[in-house]
mmCIF file of C-alpha atoms in Angstrom:
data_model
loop_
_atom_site.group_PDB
_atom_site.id
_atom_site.type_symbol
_atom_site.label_atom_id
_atom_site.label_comp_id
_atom_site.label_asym_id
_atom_site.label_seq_id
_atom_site.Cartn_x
_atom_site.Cartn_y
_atom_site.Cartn_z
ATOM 1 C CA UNK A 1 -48.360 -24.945 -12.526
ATOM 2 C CA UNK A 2 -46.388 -28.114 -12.065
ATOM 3 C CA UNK A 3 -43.264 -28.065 -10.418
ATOM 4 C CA UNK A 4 -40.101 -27.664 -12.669
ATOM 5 C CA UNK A 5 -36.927 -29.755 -13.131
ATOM 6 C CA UNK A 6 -33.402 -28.406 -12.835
ATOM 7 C CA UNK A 7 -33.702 -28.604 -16.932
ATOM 8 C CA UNK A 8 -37.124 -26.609 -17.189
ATOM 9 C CA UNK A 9 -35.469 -23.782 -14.619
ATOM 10 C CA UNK A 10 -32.492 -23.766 -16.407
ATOM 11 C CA UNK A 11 -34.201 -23.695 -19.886
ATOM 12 C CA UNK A 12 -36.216 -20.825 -18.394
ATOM 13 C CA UNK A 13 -33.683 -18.652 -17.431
ATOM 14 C CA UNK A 14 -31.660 -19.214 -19.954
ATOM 15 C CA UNK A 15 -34.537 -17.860 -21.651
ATOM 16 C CA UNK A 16 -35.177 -14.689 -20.377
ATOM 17 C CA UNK A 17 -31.136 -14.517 -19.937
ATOM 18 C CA UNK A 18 -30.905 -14.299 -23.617
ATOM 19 C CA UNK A 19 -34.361 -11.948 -23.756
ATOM 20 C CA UNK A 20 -32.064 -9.458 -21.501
ATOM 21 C CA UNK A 21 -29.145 -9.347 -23.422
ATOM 22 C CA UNK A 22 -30.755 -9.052 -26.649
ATOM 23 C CA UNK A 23 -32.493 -5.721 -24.956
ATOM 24 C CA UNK A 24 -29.061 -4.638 -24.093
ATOM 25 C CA UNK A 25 -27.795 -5.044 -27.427
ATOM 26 C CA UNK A 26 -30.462 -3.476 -29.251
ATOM 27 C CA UNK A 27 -29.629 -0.410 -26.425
ATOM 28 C CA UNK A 28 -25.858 -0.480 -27.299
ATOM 29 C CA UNK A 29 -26.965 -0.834 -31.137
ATOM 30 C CA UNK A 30 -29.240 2.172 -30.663
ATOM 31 C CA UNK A 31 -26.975 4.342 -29.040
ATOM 32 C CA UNK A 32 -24.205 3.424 -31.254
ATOM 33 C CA UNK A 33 -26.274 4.406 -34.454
ATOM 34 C CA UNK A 34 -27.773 7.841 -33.077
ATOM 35 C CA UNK A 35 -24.820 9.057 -31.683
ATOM 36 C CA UNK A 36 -23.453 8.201 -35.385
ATOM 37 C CA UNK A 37 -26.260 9.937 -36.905
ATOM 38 C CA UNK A 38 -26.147 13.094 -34.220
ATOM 39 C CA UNK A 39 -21.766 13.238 -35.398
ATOM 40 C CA UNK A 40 -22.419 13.716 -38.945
ATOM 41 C CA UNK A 41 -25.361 15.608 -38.492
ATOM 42 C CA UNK A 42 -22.981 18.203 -36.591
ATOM 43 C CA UNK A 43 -20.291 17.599 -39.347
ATOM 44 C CA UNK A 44 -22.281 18.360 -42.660
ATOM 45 C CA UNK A 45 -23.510 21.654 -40.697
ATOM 46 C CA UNK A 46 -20.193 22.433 -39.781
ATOM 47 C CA UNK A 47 -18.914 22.033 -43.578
ATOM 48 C CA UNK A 48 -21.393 23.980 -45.166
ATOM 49 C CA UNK A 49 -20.955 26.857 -42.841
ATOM 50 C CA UNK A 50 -17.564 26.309 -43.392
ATOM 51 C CA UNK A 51 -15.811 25.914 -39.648
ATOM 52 C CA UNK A 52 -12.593 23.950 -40.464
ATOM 53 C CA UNK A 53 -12.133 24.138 -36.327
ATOM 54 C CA UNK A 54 -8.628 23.782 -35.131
ATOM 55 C CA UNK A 55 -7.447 21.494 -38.460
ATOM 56 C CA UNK A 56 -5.551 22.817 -41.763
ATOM 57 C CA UNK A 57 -7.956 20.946 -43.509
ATOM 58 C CA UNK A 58 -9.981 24.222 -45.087
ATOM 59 C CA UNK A 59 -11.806 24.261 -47.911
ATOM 60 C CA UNK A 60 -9.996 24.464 -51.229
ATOM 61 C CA UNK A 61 -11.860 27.663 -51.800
ATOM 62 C CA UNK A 62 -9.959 29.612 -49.169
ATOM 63 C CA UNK A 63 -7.031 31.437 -49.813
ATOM 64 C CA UNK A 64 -3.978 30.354 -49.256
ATOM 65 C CA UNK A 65 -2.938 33.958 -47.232
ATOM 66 C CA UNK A 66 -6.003 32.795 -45.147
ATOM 67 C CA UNK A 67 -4.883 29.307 -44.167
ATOM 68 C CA UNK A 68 -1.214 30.893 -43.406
ATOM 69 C CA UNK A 69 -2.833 33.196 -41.054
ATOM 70 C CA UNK A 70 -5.111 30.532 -39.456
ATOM 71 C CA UNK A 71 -2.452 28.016 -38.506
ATOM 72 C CA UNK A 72 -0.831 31.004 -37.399
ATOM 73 C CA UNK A 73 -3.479 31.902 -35.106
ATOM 74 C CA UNK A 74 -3.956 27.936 -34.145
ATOM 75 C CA UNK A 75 -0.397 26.655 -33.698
ATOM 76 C CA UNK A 76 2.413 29.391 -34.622
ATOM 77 C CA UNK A 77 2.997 32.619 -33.548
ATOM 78 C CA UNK A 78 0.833 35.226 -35.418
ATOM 79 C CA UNK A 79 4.078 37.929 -36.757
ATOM 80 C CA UNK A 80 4.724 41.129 -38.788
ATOM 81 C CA UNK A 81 7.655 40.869 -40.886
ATOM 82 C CA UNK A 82 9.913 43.848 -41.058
ATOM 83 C CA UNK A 83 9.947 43.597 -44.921
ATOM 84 C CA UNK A 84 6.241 44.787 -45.217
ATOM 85 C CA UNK A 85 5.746 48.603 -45.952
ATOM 86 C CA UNK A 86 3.840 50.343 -42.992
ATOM 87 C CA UNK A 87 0.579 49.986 -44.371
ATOM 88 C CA UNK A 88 1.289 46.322 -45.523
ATOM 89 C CA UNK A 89 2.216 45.814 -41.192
ATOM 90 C CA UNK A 90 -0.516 47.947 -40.585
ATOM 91 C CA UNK A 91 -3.345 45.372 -42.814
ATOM 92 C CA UNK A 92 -1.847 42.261 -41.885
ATOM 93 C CA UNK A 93 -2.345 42.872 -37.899
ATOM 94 C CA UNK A 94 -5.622 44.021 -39.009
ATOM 95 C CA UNK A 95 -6.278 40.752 -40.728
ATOM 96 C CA UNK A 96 -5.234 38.885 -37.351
ATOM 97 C CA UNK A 97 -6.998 40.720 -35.435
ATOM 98 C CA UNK A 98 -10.026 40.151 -37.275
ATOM 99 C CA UNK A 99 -9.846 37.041 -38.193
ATOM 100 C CA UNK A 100 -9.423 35.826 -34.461
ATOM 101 C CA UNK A 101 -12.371 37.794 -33.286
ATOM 102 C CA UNK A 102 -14.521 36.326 -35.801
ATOM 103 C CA UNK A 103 -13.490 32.800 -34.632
ATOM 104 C CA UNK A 104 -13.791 33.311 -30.920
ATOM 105 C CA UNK A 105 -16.490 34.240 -29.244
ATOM 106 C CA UNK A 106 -17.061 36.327 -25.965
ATOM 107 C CA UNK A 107 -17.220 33.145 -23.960
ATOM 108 C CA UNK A 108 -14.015 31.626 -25.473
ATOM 109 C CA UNK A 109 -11.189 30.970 -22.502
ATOM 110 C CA UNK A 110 -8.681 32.324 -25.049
ATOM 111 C CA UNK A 111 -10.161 35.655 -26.043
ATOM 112 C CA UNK A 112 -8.548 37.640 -23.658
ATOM 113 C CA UNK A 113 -5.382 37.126 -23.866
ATOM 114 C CA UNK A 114 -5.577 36.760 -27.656
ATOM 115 C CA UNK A 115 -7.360 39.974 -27.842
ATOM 116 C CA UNK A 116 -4.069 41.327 -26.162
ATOM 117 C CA UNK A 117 -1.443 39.871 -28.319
ATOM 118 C CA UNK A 118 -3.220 41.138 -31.192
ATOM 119 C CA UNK A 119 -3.590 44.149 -29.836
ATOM 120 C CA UNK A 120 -0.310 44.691 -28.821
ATOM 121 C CA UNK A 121 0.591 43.413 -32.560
ATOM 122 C CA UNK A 122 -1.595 46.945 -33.539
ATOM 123 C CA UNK A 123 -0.710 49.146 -31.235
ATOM 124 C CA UNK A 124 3.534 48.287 -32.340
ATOM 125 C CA UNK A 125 3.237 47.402 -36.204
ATOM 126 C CA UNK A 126 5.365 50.198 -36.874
ATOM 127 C CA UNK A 127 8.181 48.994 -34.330
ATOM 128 C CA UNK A 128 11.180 46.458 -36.125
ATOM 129 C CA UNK A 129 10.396 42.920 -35.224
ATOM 130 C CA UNK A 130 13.004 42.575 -32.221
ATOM 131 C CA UNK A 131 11.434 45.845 -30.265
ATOM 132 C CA UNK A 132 7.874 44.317 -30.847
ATOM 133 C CA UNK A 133 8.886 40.517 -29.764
ATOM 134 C CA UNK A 134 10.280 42.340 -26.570
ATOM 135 C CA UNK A 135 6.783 44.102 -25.778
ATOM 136 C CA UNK A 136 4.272 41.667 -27.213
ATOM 137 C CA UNK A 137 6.361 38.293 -25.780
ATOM 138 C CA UNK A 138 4.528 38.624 -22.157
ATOM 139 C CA UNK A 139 1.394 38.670 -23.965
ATOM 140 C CA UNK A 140 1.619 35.910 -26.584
ATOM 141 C CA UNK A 141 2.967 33.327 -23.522
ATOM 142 C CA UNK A 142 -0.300 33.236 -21.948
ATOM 143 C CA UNK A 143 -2.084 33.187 -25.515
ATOM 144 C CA UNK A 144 0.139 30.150 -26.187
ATOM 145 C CA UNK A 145 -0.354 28.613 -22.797
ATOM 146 C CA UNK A 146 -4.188 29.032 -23.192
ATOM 147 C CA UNK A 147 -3.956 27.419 -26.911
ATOM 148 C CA UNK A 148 -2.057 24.729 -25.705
ATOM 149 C CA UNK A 149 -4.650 23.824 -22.393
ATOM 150 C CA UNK A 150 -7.048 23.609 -24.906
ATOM 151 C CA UNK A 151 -5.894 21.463 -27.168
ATOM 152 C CA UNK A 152 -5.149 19.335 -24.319
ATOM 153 C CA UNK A 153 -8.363 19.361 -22.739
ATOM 154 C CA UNK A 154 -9.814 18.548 -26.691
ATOM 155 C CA UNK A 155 -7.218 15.358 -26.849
ATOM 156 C CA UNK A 156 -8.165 14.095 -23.130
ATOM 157 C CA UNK A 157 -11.913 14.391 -23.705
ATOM 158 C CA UNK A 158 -11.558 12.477 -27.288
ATOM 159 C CA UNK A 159 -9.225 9.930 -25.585
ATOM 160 C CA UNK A 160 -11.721 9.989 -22.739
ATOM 161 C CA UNK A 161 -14.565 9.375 -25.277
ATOM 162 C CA UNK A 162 -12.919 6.683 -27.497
ATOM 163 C CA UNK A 163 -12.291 5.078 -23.974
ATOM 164 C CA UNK A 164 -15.972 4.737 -23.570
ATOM 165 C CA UNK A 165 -16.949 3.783 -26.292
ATOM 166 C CA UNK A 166 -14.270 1.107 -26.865
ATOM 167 C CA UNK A 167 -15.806 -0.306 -23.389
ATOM 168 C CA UNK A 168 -19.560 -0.167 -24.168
ATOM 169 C CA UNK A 169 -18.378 -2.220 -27.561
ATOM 170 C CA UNK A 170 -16.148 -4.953 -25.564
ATOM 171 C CA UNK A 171 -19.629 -4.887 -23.291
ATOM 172 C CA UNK A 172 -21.311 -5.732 -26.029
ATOM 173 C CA UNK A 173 -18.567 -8.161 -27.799
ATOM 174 C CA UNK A 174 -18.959 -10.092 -24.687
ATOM 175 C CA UNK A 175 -22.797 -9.823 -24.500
ATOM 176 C CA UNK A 176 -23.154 -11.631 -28.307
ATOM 177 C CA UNK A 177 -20.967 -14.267 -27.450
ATOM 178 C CA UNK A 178 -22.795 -15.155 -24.486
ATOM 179 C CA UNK A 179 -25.644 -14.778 -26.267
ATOM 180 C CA UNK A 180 -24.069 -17.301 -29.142
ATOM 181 C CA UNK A 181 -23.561 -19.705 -25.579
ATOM 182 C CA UNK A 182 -26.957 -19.326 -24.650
ATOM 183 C CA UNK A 183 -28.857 -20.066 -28.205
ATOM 184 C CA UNK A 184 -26.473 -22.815 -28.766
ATOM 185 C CA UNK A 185 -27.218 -24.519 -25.189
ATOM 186 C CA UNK A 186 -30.833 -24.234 -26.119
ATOM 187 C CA UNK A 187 -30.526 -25.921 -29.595
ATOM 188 C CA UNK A 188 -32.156 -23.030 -31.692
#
């Protein structure tokens, strides 16, 4: 092989230069497009099993008693009004109770101490509201406290994750426009 000019090197890496970033775009594109694929994937089987999550957003099919309760359970303070009859107090911490079992597993971080408010809620329905606030207040603090840590740890790891992804695109930004340099430089 003859030896090559500054030109021929330069031509030559330029070259496989633009053969490497090309592989890491079609990686970026790739992971881009299944992670998009995997997302909805996980959405559609979330819809049609119905898991609204943490948002207000439920279905129109479920009562509006239901989505009361829920952002109850997510964001308020799950109560017993005095107004109820007995059996009315009685039902409605029923309700709670159930419905926060049946959206918490064993493994949750908050089922302890929500099992214990709503407990507590059972165990006083009968009580007015200001006697059962004074016994049940110790326990719904640390359900609130553990509601609140994890909707903070769900905002830092989205922030975290838009974060990373907002790099690996600017990475990539930068890697096309080099790329534009390099095809350009070559005449193609």
């Amino acid at each position: 092989m003859p030896p090559m000019g500054v030109t021929g090197r330069y031509e030559e890496y330029s070259k496989k230069e633009v053969q490497f970033i090309e592989t890491e775009l079609k990686d970026w594109f790739l992971q881009r497009r299944f992670a998009m694929e995997r997302n909805m994937a996980l959405k559609k089987a979330l819809d049609d099993n119905n898991f609204t999550g943490l948002s207000m957003a439920a279905s129109s099919s479920v009562p509006d008693a239901q989505k009361v309760m829920w952002s109850d359970l997510v964001q308020g303070k799950p109560e017993i009004e005095d107004s109820l009859s007995t059996n009315a107090k009685q039902m409605k911490a029923d309700m709670y109770t159930k419905m926060f079992k049946d959206a918490t597993d064993l493994d949750h971080p908050c089922r302890i101490a929500g099992s214990t408010y709503m407990r507590c809620l059972q165990e006083n329905f009968k009580e007015k509201s200001q006697a059962r606030q004074m016994k049940c207040l110790p326990s719904f603090d640390t359900f609130d406290a553990c509601r609140k840590g994890i909707m903070q740890q769900q905002a830092q790891a989205m922030e975290n994750a838009l974060i990373k992804q907002d790099i690996a695109d600017r990475r990539a930004k930068a890697l096309f426009e080099r790329r534009s340099i390099l095809l350009d430089t070559q005449g193609c």
